[in-house]
Coordinates of C-alpha atoms in Angstrom, one line a residue:
M1 CA 0.0 0.0 0.0
P2 CA 2.7 2.6 0.8
A3 CA 4.4 1.8 -2.5
E4 CA 1.2 2.6 -4.4
I5 CA 0.7 5.9 -2.6
K6 CA 4.3 6.9 -3.6
I7 CA 3.6 6.0 -7.2
L8 CA 0.4 8.1 -7.2
E9 CA 2.2 11.0 -5.6
R10 CA 4.9 10.9 -8.3
A11 CA 2.3 10.6 -11.0
E12 CA 0.5 13.7 -9.7
M13 CA 3.8 15.6 -9.7
Y14 CA 4.6 14.6 -13.2
L15 CA 1.1 15.6 -14.5
R16 CA 1.3 19.0 -12.8
K17 CA 4.7 19.7 -14.3
L18 CA 3.7 18.6 -17.7
S19 CA 0.6 20.8 -17.5
C20 CA 2.9 23.8 -16.8
G21 CA 5.0 22.9 -19.8
V22 CA 8.0 21.5 -17.8
N23 CA 9.7 18.1 -18.4
P24 CA 9.4 16.4 -15.0
L25 CA 12.5 14.3 -15.5
T26 CA 14.9 17.1 -16.6
E27 CA 13.1 20.2 -15.3
E28 CA 13.6 21.7 -18.7
T29 CA 10.9 23.9 -20.4
L30 CA 9.1 22.0 -23.1
P31 CA 9.3 23.5 -26.6
E32 CA 6.3 25.6 -27.8
T33 CA 5.4 22.9 -30.3
D34 CA 5.1 20.2 -27.6
V35 CA 1.5 18.8 -27.3
C36 CA 1.5 19.5 -23.5
K37 CA 1.7 23.2 -24.3
Q38 CA -1.7 23.1 -25.9
E39 CA -4.3 24.7 -23.7
R40 CA -6.9 21.8 -23.8
I41 CA -4.2 19.2 -23.1
S42 CA -2.8 21.3 -20.2
K43 CA -6.3 21.6 -18.6
C44 CA -6.8 17.8 -18.9
L45 CA -3.5 17.1 -17.2
T46 CA -4.4 19.5 -14.4
Y47 CA -7.8 17.9 -14.0
V48 CA -6.4 14.4 -13.7
A49 CA -3.7 15.6 -11.2
D50 CA -6.5 17.2 -9.1
Y51 CA -8.6 14.1 -9.3
L52 CA -5.6 12.0 -8.0
K53 CA -5.0 14.3 -5.1
Q54 CA -8.5 15.0 -4.1
K55 CA -10.3 11.6 -4.8
V56 CA -7.9 8.7 -5.1
M57 CA -5.0 9.5 -2.8
P58 CA -7.1 10.3 0.3
V59 CA -8.8 6.9 -0.1
M60 CA -5.5 5.1 -0.3
E61 CA -4.1 7.0 2.8
R62 CA -7.2 6.1 4.8
R63 CA -6.7 2.5 3.9
E64 CA -3.1 2.6 5.0
R65 CA -4.0 4.2 8.3
T66 CA -6.6 1.5 8.9
V67 CA -4.0 -1.2 8.2
L68 CA -1.4 0.4 10.4
A69 CA -3.7 1.3 13.3
P70 CA -3.2 -0.8 16.4
K71 CA -6.1 -3.2 17.0
P72 CA -7.0 -5.0 20.2
Q73 CA -5.7 -8.5 20.3
K74 CA -8.3 -11.2 20.4
V75 CA -8.3 -14.9 19.8
L76 CA -10.4 -16.0 16.8
K77 CA -11.3 -19.5 16.1
P78 CA -10.8 -20.6 12.5
R79 CA -14.0 -21.2 10.6
Q80 CA -14.7 -24.8 9.9
V81 CA -13.6 -26.1 6.5
R82 CA -16.5 -27.0 4.1
E83 CA -17.3 -30.7 4.7
L84 CA -16.6 -33.3 2.1
A85 CA -19.3 -32.9 -0.6
T86 CA -22.0 -35.5 -0.5
E87 CA -24.8 -33.8 -2.4
E88 CA -25.2 -33.0 -6.1
L89 CA -24.6 -29.4 -7.1
V90 CA -27.7 -27.3 -7.9
L91 CA -27.3 -23.6 -8.9
T92 CA -30.8 -22.2 -8.9
P93 CA -31.8 -19.0 -10.8
E94 CA -32.2 -17.3 -7.5
M95 CA -28.6 -18.2 -6.5
L96 CA -27.2 -17.2 -10.0
S97 CA -29.0 -13.8 -9.8
K98 CA -26.6 -12.9 -7.0
F99 CA -23.6 -13.4 -9.3
E100 CA -22.1 -10.0 -10.1
I101 CA -20.8 -9.6 -13.6
S102 CA -17.4 -7.9 -13.3
D103 CA -16.6 -5.0 -15.7
E104 CA -13.0 -5.9 -15.2
P105 CA -11.8 -9.1 -17.0
V106 CA -11.3 -12.0 -14.5
S107 CA -9.7 -15.4 -15.0
V108 CA -11.7 -18.6 -15.5
S109 CA -10.6 -19.6 -12.0
G110 CA -11.9 -16.3 -10.7
V111 CA -15.4 -17.0 -12.2
V112 CA -15.4 -20.5 -10.6
R113 CA -14.4 -19.1 -7.2
R114 CA -17.3 -16.5 -7.4
L115 CA -19.8 -19.2 -8.4
N116 CA -18.7 -21.4 -5.5
F117 CA -19.4 -18.5 -3.1
L118 CA -23.1 -18.8 -4.1
I119 CA -23.3 -22.3 -2.6
P120 CA -24.7 -22.4 0.9
R121 CA -21.9 -23.3 3.2
E122 CA -23.7 -26.1 5.1
S123 CA -25.4 -27.6 2.0
G124 CA -22.8 -30.3 1.4
M125 CA -23.1 -29.6 -2.4
M126 CA -20.3 -30.6 -4.8
P127 CA -18.4 -27.3 -5.7
L128 CA -17.3 -26.5 -9.2
V129 CA -13.6 -26.7 -10.1
Y130 CA -11.7 -25.0 -12.9
A131 CA -11.7 -28.2 -15.0
D132 CA -15.5 -28.4 -15.0
V133 CA -15.8 -25.0 -16.8
A134 CA -12.7 -25.5 -19.0
E135 CA -14.0 -28.8 -20.2
V136 CA -17.3 -27.3 -21.2
L137 CA -15.7 -24.3 -22.9
S138 CA -13.4 -26.7 -24.8
R139 CA -16.4 -28.7 -26.1
E140 CA -18.1 -25.5 -27.1
G141 CA -15.1 -24.5 -29.2
I142 CA -14.2 -21.6 -26.9
L143 CA -11.0 -22.9 -25.5
L144 CA -8.3 -25.1 -27.0
K145 CA -5.8 -27.1 -25.1
Q146 CA -2.2 -26.1 -25.9
E147 CA 1.2 -27.0 -24.6
G148 CA 3.0 -24.2 -22.7
D149 CA 6.4 -23.9 -21.1
K150 CA 7.8 -27.0 -19.5
G151 CA 5.0 -29.1 -21.0
K152 CA 2.3 -27.4 -19.0
E153 CA -1.2 -27.8 -20.5
L154 CA -2.9 -24.5 -21.2
N155 CA -6.5 -23.7 -22.1
L156 CA -6.4 -20.7 -24.4
P157 CA -9.1 -19.0 -26.4
T158 CA -9.9 -20.0 -30.0
P159 CA -10.8 -17.3 -32.6
R160 CA -14.5 -17.9 -31.7
G161 CA -13.6 -17.6 -28.0
E162 CA -12.0 -14.2 -28.6
E163 CA -15.1 -13.0 -30.4
L164 CA -17.1 -13.9 -27.3
G165 CA -14.8 -12.0 -24.9
F166 CA -12.2 -14.6 -23.9
A167 CA -8.7 -13.3 -24.1
K168 CA -5.2 -14.8 -23.8
V169 CA -3.2 -13.0 -21.0
E170 CA 0.5 -13.1 -20.1
A171 CA 1.7 -11.9 -16.7
D172 CA 4.5 -12.3 -14.2
I173 CA 2.8 -13.7 -11.1
R174 CA 5.0 -14.2 -8.0
G175 CA 8.1 -14.2 -10.1
H176 CA 6.7 -16.8 -12.6
H177 CA 5.7 -16.1 -16.2
S178 CA 2.0 -17.2 -16.5
V179 CA -0.2 -17.6 -19.6
Y180 CA -3.9 -18.0 -19.0
T181 CA -7.4 -16.9 -20.1
K182 CA -9.4 -14.0 -18.9
C183 CA -13.1 -13.4 -19.4
N184 CA -14.7 -10.0 -20.0
A185 CA -18.3 -9.3 -19.1
D186 CA -19.7 -11.0 -22.3
A187 CA -17.5 -14.1 -21.6
Q188 CA -18.7 -14.3 -18.0
K189 CA -22.3 -14.2 -19.3
F190 CA -21.5 -17.0 -21.8
I191 CA -20.3 -19.2 -18.9
L192 CA -23.5 -18.4 -16.9
E193 CA -25.6 -19.3 -20.0
N194 CA -23.8 -22.7 -20.1
I195 CA -23.7 -23.2 -16.3
D196 CA -26.0 -26.3 -16.4
K197 CA -23.4 -28.1 -18.5
C198 CA -20.7 -27.2 -15.9
V199 CA -22.9 -28.3 -13.1
A200 CA -23.3 -31.6 -14.9
Q201 CA -19.5 -32.0 -15.0
A202 CA -19.3 -31.4 -11.2
N203 CA -22.1 -33.9 -10.5
E204 CA -20.4 -36.5 -12.7
R205 CA -17.3 -36.1 -10.5
L206 CA -19.4 -36.7 -7.4
A207 CA -20.9 -39.8 -8.9
K208 CA -17.4 -41.2 -9.7
R209 CA -16.2 -40.3 -6.2
K210 CA -19.1 -42.3 -4.7
A211 CA -18.5 -45.2 -7.0
Y212 CA -14.9 -45.4 -6.0
A213 CA -15.4 -44.6 -2.3
E214 CA -15.5 -48.2 -1.1
S215 CA -12.5 -49.3 -3.2
G216 CA -10.4 -46.3 -2.2
E217 CA -9.3 -45.7 -5.8
S218 CA -8.9 -42.1 -7.1
V219 CA -11.5 -40.3 -9.1
R220 CA -8.8 -38.7 -11.3
S221 CA -5.9 -40.2 -13.1
G222 CA -5.9 -43.3 -10.9
K223 CA -4.3 -41.3 -8.1
E224 CA -5.4 -40.7 -4.5
K225 CA -6.2 -37.2 -3.4
F226 CA -3.5 -35.3 -1.6
H227 CA -2.9 -36.5 2.0
V228 CA 0.1 -37.0 4.3
T229 CA 0.7 -39.1 7.4
E230 CA 1.7 -37.9 10.8
D231 CA 5.2 -39.4 10.3
Q232 CA 5.6 -37.6 7.0
L233 CA 4.5 -34.3 8.6
K234 CA 7.4 -34.6 11.0
N235 CA 9.8 -34.0 8.1
Y236 CA 8.2 -30.6 7.2
P237 CA 10.9 -27.9 7.8
T238 CA 10.4 -26.2 11.2
D239 CA 12.0 -22.8 10.5
E240 CA 9.9 -19.7 11.3
S241 CA 11.0 -17.7 8.3
P242 CA 8.0 -16.2 6.3
V243 CA 7.6 -17.9 2.9
P244 CA 5.2 -17.6 0.0
V245 CA 2.3 -20.0 -0.3
S246 CA 4.0 -21.6 -3.3
E247 CA 6.9 -22.6 -1.1
I248 CA 4.5 -24.2 1.4
A249 CA 3.0 -26.3 -1.4
R250 CA 6.5 -27.3 -2.6
R251 CA 7.5 -28.4 1.0
L252 CA 4.3 -30.4 1.4
N253 CA 4.8 -32.1 -2.0
D254 CA 8.4 -33.0 -1.0
L255 CA 7.0 -35.0 1.9
L256 CA 5.5 -37.5 -0.6
P257 CA 7.6 -40.5 -1.6
Q258 CA 9.0 -40.6 -5.1
N259 CA 6.6 -42.2 -7.6
S260 CA 3.8 -41.7 -5.1
N261 CA 0.3 -42.5 -6.1
V262 CA -0.9 -39.3 -4.4
E263 CA -1.8 -36.2 -6.3
K264 CA 0.2 -33.1 -5.5
I265 CA -1.3 -30.1 -3.8
Y266 CA -1.2 -26.7 -5.5
F267 CA -0.6 -23.3 -4.0
K268 CA -4.1 -22.0 -5.0
T269 CA -5.7 -24.8 -2.9
I270 CA -3.8 -23.5 0.2
R271 CA -4.5 -19.8 -0.7
D272 CA -8.2 -20.4 -1.2
W273 CA -8.4 -22.2 2.1
F274 CA -7.0 -19.1 3.9
V275 CA -9.6 -17.0 2.0
A276 CA -12.4 -19.4 3.1
Q277 CA -11.2 -19.0 6.7
N278 CA -11.3 -15.2 6.5
Y279 CA -7.5 -15.0 6.9
L280 CA -7.0 -13.5 3.4
E281 CA -9.1 -11.1 1.5
E282 CA -9.3 -10.6 -2.3
K283 CA -9.0 -6.9 -3.2
K284 CA -8.3 -4.7 -6.2
T285 CA -5.9 -1.8 -6.8
V286 CA -7.1 1.5 -8.1
L287 CA -6.0 0.2 -11.6
G288 CA -8.3 -2.9 -11.2
K289 CA -5.5 -5.4 -10.5
I290 CA -6.5 -8.2 -8.1
F291 CA -4.3 -8.9 -5.1
F292 CA -4.7 -10.6 -1.7
E293 CA -4.2 -9.0 1.7
P294 CA -4.2 -10.5 5.2
T295 CA -7.3 -9.7 7.3
E296 CA -7.0 -8.9 11.0
A297 CA -7.4 -12.6 11.8
G298 CA -4.8 -13.5 9.2
A299 CA -2.3 -11.0 10.6
Q300 CA -2.8 -12.4 14.1
N301 CA -2.2 -15.9 12.8
G302 CA 1.1 -15.3 11.0
I303 CA 0.3 -13.9 7.6
V304 CA 2.5 -10.9 6.8
T305 CA 3.3 -8.6 3.8
E306 CA 6.7 -7.6 2.5
T307 CA 7.4 -4.9 -0.1
R308 CA 9.4 -6.3 -3.0
V309 CA 10.6 -5.1 -6.5
G310 CA 9.0 -6.8 -9.5
K311 CA 10.5 -7.8 -12.8
N312 CA 9.6 -4.4 -14.3
G313 CA 11.0 -2.4 -11.4
E314 CA 7.6 -1.8 -9.8
N315 CA 7.1 -2.3 -6.0
Y316 CA 4.5 -4.7 -4.8
D317 CA 3.5 -6.3 -1.5
A318 CA 4.2 -10.0 -1.3
V319 CA 2.0 -12.1 1.0
L320 CA 4.1 -14.4 3.2
Y321 CA 3.4 -17.0 5.9
N322 CA 5.5 -17.3 9.0
G323 CA 5.7 -20.3 11.3
A324 CA 2.3 -19.8 12.9
A325 CA 0.5 -19.6 9.6
Q326 CA 2.4 -22.7 8.3
K327 CA 1.3 -24.6 11.5
L328 CA -2.3 -23.8 10.6
V329 CA -1.8 -25.4 7.2
L330 CA -0.2 -28.5 8.8
Q331 CA -3.1 -28.8 11.3
H332 CA -5.7 -28.9 8.4
V333 CA -3.5 -30.3 5.7
N334 CA -5.6 -33.4 5.0
E335 CA -8.7 -31.3 4.7
L336 CA -7.4 -28.9 2.0
A337 CA -7.7 -31.2 -1.0

């Protein structure tokens, strides 16, 4: 948050100098032929600078004071994890009416996460997963499976998908180059129009789970869902240093024997668990970029932020998990998957 305020302050200063006909980097007067010397452009630059100072920056500063303000310490019990699904998924028109179409493009996973928030917590219904929606979109000719870096399978939009509002996006996320699909408002509406097909995929998974329950076989790829034993957990590193959630996932996967028949756990599974427990909160920057921030309960349970410099030289706040937060994961590790 402090890094964003500094960027906004610098942007305001640059705009004001440009509106006065001064190069903000060299302090030299701009030539009379420069576009910034035109009266209409100058007035627009001044207007935007005033808007930043009067409307945007005060909001950011209030948020920072709220985060930094001392709060009374209190012990909060973690919310219970959603029980293992036993009922078929049903998304009624009433439930779907509460889904808010985002004007800002969101990932397919983001759409799935918002749909799952509509499911009553104690219903025992089977939640959607990314693969349910991706499979339907592939069958409809919207997405096409492609091979990415290191053999990773990607679901990227076809030309028809692009016409319907699905777009290929490349971004550096937590130091890793990612390629994925985002959905604009029209694309989100398309998913809602085909939601019954996605629900059918989820219920098919539930039927397979029940069919394999007695035999103990896996529903996917012949593998068991992620789990570790008490003896394996003893080998988890005990250092208290804060680490990103991807490192927690890596350490947990390292506990599994080589050639194990157990599926690996992904960082999103752990992150989404913290969100479900109200330890993390999804937010947006003033530019519409999604990020996660620890709640009061999260901060009290070992989730911290650290300002770092990104690949493009921009500062960002990394979410890290110290020993206390990692212990929470270990206590609930076999519930996460």
